[in-house]
Amino acid sequence: PTPPPTAWRVGARPLPLRPDGFGRVLPTPPQLRDRRLPTVDRLPPPSGGRFRSTLAPIGPAIRARMGQTWKPGCPVGLADLRYVTVSFRGFDGRPHTGELVVHRRVARQVAWVFARLYRAGFPIEAMRLVTTADLHAHPTGDGNNTAAFVCRAARQQARWSAHAYGLAVDVDPFQNPYRRGDLVLPELAGAYLDRDRARPGMIRAGDVVTRAFAAIGWTWGGTWRSPTDLMHFSATGG
């Protein structure tokens, strides 16, 4: 049964900071232990409820929205990136339109993956571009944006992340958190470390999400030992 909607406001409660700059890892609030928040439409839903996708070069309007997520010195140029829109099903059961930036050589494959997820009814809460505001936001630990490109180093490492090449996608981060030592990201998602309690949006070995990404040759971070990155799929294996 679908639980009643909650009044939770994403991003409204800043967390105390740890020495490493991440937010303090706190217990998952009761409202988020079975998270099924409605999607806020930023783009028009697909007409007729059918899956739709578009691929386009990075034009001036999208470049402006990306802000500091790309800058000179990043390991991939803007000409090698593509702006992709895809349909997705929300936890509200309704069709929505999401947006991603990925490398041009994987754009069609990524759209194909989300077509499979859409037809299977796999729920996604949000899918919007990462912006400068996201880079500088104080941690709140309750984000759940399915996203791809952002020019950054791998977490707690000096090398570039696969996201910095447009070759990685994170799916439903709250339901599929990252864990390394005592760090959990998002910081309030600890209840979802219990993978024995099945809830919508969770990614599992052999499910439609892992099979779809495996079909295009991508690796799942849920198979790693340390860190464990349940949200993460990449073309590079990292």
Coordinates of C-alpha atoms in Angstrom, one line a residue:
P1 CA 0.0 0.0 0.0
T2 CA 1.1 3.5 -0.8
P3 CA 1.7 5.5 2.4
P4 CA 0.1 9.0 2.8
P5 CA 2.1 11.9 1.4
T6 CA 4.3 13.7 3.9
A7 CA 4.8 17.4 4.5
W8 CA 8.6 17.0 4.3
R9 CA 10.3 20.0 2.6
V10 CA 13.5 18.9 0.8
G11 CA 16.5 21.1 1.6
A12 CA 14.9 23.0 4.4
R13 CA 16.9 21.7 7.4
P14 CA 20.7 22.3 7.2
L15 CA 22.9 19.8 9.0
P16 CA 25.8 20.4 11.3
L17 CA 29.1 20.0 9.4
R18 CA 31.7 17.3 9.9
P19 CA 35.4 18.2 9.8
D20 CA 35.5 16.8 6.2
G21 CA 32.9 19.3 5.0
F22 CA 30.0 16.8 4.7
G23 CA 27.0 17.0 6.9
R24 CA 26.7 15.0 10.1
V25 CA 25.2 11.6 9.5
L26 CA 22.0 11.5 11.5
P27 CA 19.2 8.9 11.8
T28 CA 16.6 8.9 9.0
P29 CA 13.5 10.9 10.0
P30 CA 10.4 8.8 10.2
Q31 CA 8.8 10.7 7.2
L32 CA 11.7 9.5 5.0
R33 CA 12.1 5.8 6.1
D34 CA 9.7 4.8 3.3
R35 CA 10.3 7.8 1.0
R36 CA 7.7 8.4 -1.7
L37 CA 7.6 12.1 -2.2
P38 CA 5.8 13.6 -5.2
T39 CA 7.7 15.0 -8.1
V40 CA 7.8 18.7 -8.8
D41 CA 7.5 19.2 -12.5
R42 CA 10.2 21.5 -14.0
L43 CA 9.5 20.5 -17.6
P44 CA 6.2 19.5 -19.2
P45 CA 5.2 15.9 -18.7
P46 CA 5.3 13.7 -21.9
S47 CA 2.3 14.0 -24.1
G48 CA -0.1 11.1 -23.9
G49 CA 2.0 9.5 -21.2
R50 CA 4.3 7.8 -23.7
F51 CA 8.1 7.7 -23.2
R52 CA 9.8 10.6 -25.0
S53 CA 13.5 11.5 -25.2
T54 CA 15.5 14.3 -26.9
L55 CA 19.3 14.8 -27.4
A56 CA 20.9 18.1 -28.2
P57 CA 24.3 19.9 -28.0
I58 CA 24.9 22.2 -25.0
G59 CA 23.4 25.5 -26.2
P60 CA 23.7 28.9 -24.4
A61 CA 20.6 28.5 -22.2
I62 CA 21.7 25.1 -20.9
R63 CA 25.3 26.3 -20.5
A64 CA 24.0 29.1 -18.4
R65 CA 22.0 26.8 -16.2
M66 CA 25.0 24.5 -15.7
G67 CA 27.0 27.3 -14.2
Q68 CA 30.1 26.2 -12.3
T69 CA 29.4 22.5 -12.8
W70 CA 31.5 22.9 -16.0
K71 CA 34.5 25.3 -16.3
P72 CA 37.7 25.4 -18.3
G73 CA 40.1 22.7 -17.1
C74 CA 37.4 20.1 -16.8
P75 CA 38.4 16.8 -18.5
V76 CA 35.7 17.0 -21.1
G77 CA 34.8 19.9 -23.3
L78 CA 31.2 21.3 -23.8
A79 CA 31.3 20.2 -27.4
D80 CA 31.5 16.6 -26.2
L81 CA 28.5 16.8 -23.9
R82 CA 24.9 16.4 -24.7
Y83 CA 21.7 17.7 -23.1
V84 CA 19.2 14.8 -22.8
T85 CA 15.6 14.8 -21.7
V86 CA 13.8 11.5 -20.9
S87 CA 10.4 10.5 -19.5
F88 CA 10.3 8.9 -16.0
R89 CA 7.7 7.6 -13.6
G90 CA 7.5 9.4 -10.2
F91 CA 6.7 7.9 -6.9
D92 CA 3.3 9.5 -7.5
G93 CA 2.8 7.0 -10.4
R94 CA 2.6 9.9 -12.9
P95 CA 4.8 10.5 -16.0
H96 CA 7.3 13.3 -15.8
T97 CA 10.1 14.7 -17.9
G98 CA 13.7 14.7 -16.6
E99 CA 17.0 16.2 -17.8
L100 CA 20.6 15.1 -17.8
V101 CA 23.9 16.1 -19.3
V102 CA 26.1 13.2 -20.4
H103 CA 28.9 12.5 -22.8
R104 CA 27.8 12.5 -26.5
R105 CA 29.0 9.0 -27.1
V106 CA 26.7 7.6 -24.4
A107 CA 23.7 9.9 -24.8
R108 CA 21.6 7.5 -26.9
Q109 CA 22.5 4.6 -24.6
V110 CA 21.4 6.5 -21.5
A111 CA 18.1 7.5 -23.1
W112 CA 17.6 3.8 -23.9
V113 CA 18.2 2.8 -20.3
F114 CA 15.6 5.3 -19.0
A115 CA 13.1 4.1 -21.6
R116 CA 13.4 0.6 -20.1
L117 CA 13.0 2.0 -16.6
Y118 CA 9.9 4.0 -17.7
R119 CA 8.2 1.0 -19.3
A120 CA 9.0 -1.1 -16.2
G121 CA 7.5 1.5 -13.9
F122 CA 10.6 2.0 -11.8
P123 CA 10.0 5.2 -9.8
I124 CA 12.3 8.2 -9.8
E125 CA 11.7 11.2 -7.6
A126 CA 13.5 14.0 -9.4
M127 CA 15.8 14.4 -12.4
R128 CA 17.2 17.9 -13.1
L129 CA 20.5 19.5 -14.0
V130 CA 23.0 20.0 -11.2
T131 CA 23.7 23.8 -10.9
T132 CA 26.0 26.2 -9.1
A133 CA 23.5 26.5 -6.3
D134 CA 23.8 22.8 -5.7
L135 CA 27.6 23.0 -5.5
H136 CA 27.5 25.6 -2.8
A137 CA 24.4 24.5 -0.9
H138 CA 24.8 23.7 2.8
P139 CA 24.3 19.9 3.3
T140 CA 20.8 18.9 4.3
G141 CA 21.1 15.2 3.7
D142 CA 17.7 14.7 2.1
G143 CA 18.5 15.3 -1.6
N144 CA 17.2 12.7 -4.1
N145 CA 18.1 14.0 -7.5
T146 CA 18.9 11.5 -10.3
A147 CA 21.8 13.2 -12.1
A148 CA 24.8 12.7 -14.3
F149 CA 27.4 15.3 -15.3
V150 CA 29.2 17.5 -12.7
C151 CA 32.9 18.4 -13.0
R152 CA 34.2 17.2 -9.6
A153 CA 36.7 14.8 -8.1
A154 CA 35.7 11.3 -6.9
R155 CA 34.4 11.5 -3.3
Q156 CA 37.3 11.7 -0.8
Q157 CA 39.8 11.3 -3.7
A158 CA 42.0 13.5 -5.9
R159 CA 41.2 11.9 -9.3
W160 CA 38.3 13.0 -11.5
S161 CA 35.0 11.3 -11.0
A162 CA 33.3 9.5 -13.9
H163 CA 30.7 12.2 -13.5
A164 CA 33.3 14.8 -14.6
Y165 CA 33.4 13.0 -18.0
G166 CA 29.6 12.7 -18.4
L167 CA 30.0 8.9 -18.1
A168 CA 28.1 8.2 -14.8
V169 CA 24.6 8.5 -13.6
D170 CA 23.3 8.4 -10.0
V171 CA 19.8 7.0 -9.7
D172 CA 17.5 7.8 -6.7
P173 CA 20.4 8.6 -4.3
F174 CA 18.3 8.6 -1.1
Q175 CA 16.9 5.1 -1.7
N176 CA 20.4 4.0 -2.8
P177 CA 23.0 5.7 -0.6
Y178 CA 26.8 5.8 -0.7
R179 CA 28.7 4.5 2.2
R180 CA 32.4 4.7 3.1
G181 CA 33.4 4.1 6.7
D182 CA 31.2 6.4 8.9
L183 CA 30.1 8.5 5.9
V184 CA 26.7 8.0 4.4
L185 CA 25.4 10.2 1.5
P186 CA 22.8 11.5 1.5
E187 CA 23.5 11.9 5.2
L188 CA 19.9 11.2 6.3
A189 CA 19.5 8.0 4.2
G190 CA 20.9 5.5 6.7
A191 CA 17.6 3.6 6.9
Y192 CA 18.2 2.6 3.3
L193 CA 21.4 0.8 4.2
D194 CA 19.1 -2.0 5.2
R195 CA 18.8 -3.7 1.9
D196 CA 16.7 -6.6 3.3
R197 CA 13.6 -4.3 3.7
A198 CA 12.4 -3.8 0.1
R199 CA 11.0 -0.3 -0.7
P200 CA 10.2 1.4 -4.0
G201 CA 13.1 3.0 -5.7
M202 CA 15.7 0.6 -4.3
I203 CA 18.2 -0.9 -6.8
R204 CA 18.9 -4.6 -6.4
A205 CA 21.2 -7.0 -8.2
G206 CA 19.4 -8.4 -11.2
D207 CA 16.6 -5.9 -11.3
V208 CA 15.5 -3.8 -14.2
V209 CA 18.0 -1.0 -13.4
T210 CA 21.1 -3.1 -13.1
R211 CA 20.2 -5.2 -16.1
A212 CA 19.5 -2.1 -18.3
F213 CA 22.8 -0.5 -17.4
A214 CA 24.7 -3.8 -17.7
A215 CA 23.2 -4.1 -21.3
I216 CA 25.1 -1.0 -22.3
G217 CA 28.3 -2.1 -20.5
W218 CA 28.1 0.0 -17.4
T219 CA 29.2 -0.9 -13.9
W220 CA 27.1 -0.7 -10.8
G221 CA 28.7 0.8 -7.6
G222 CA 26.6 -1.5 -5.6
T223 CA 29.0 -4.3 -6.4
W224 CA 32.0 -2.4 -4.8
R225 CA 33.2 -3.3 -1.3
S226 CA 34.6 0.0 -0.2
P227 CA 33.0 2.4 -0.8
T228 CA 29.6 0.9 -1.6
D229 CA 27.8 3.3 -4.0
L230 CA 24.3 1.9 -4.6
M231 CA 23.1 4.9 -6.6
H232 CA 26.1 4.9 -9.1
F233 CA 26.4 3.5 -12.6
S234 CA 29.4 4.3 -14.8
A235 CA 30.8 3.6 -18.2
T236 CA 34.4 3.6 -16.8
G237 CA 34.0 1.2 -13.8
G238 CA 34.7 4.0 -11.4

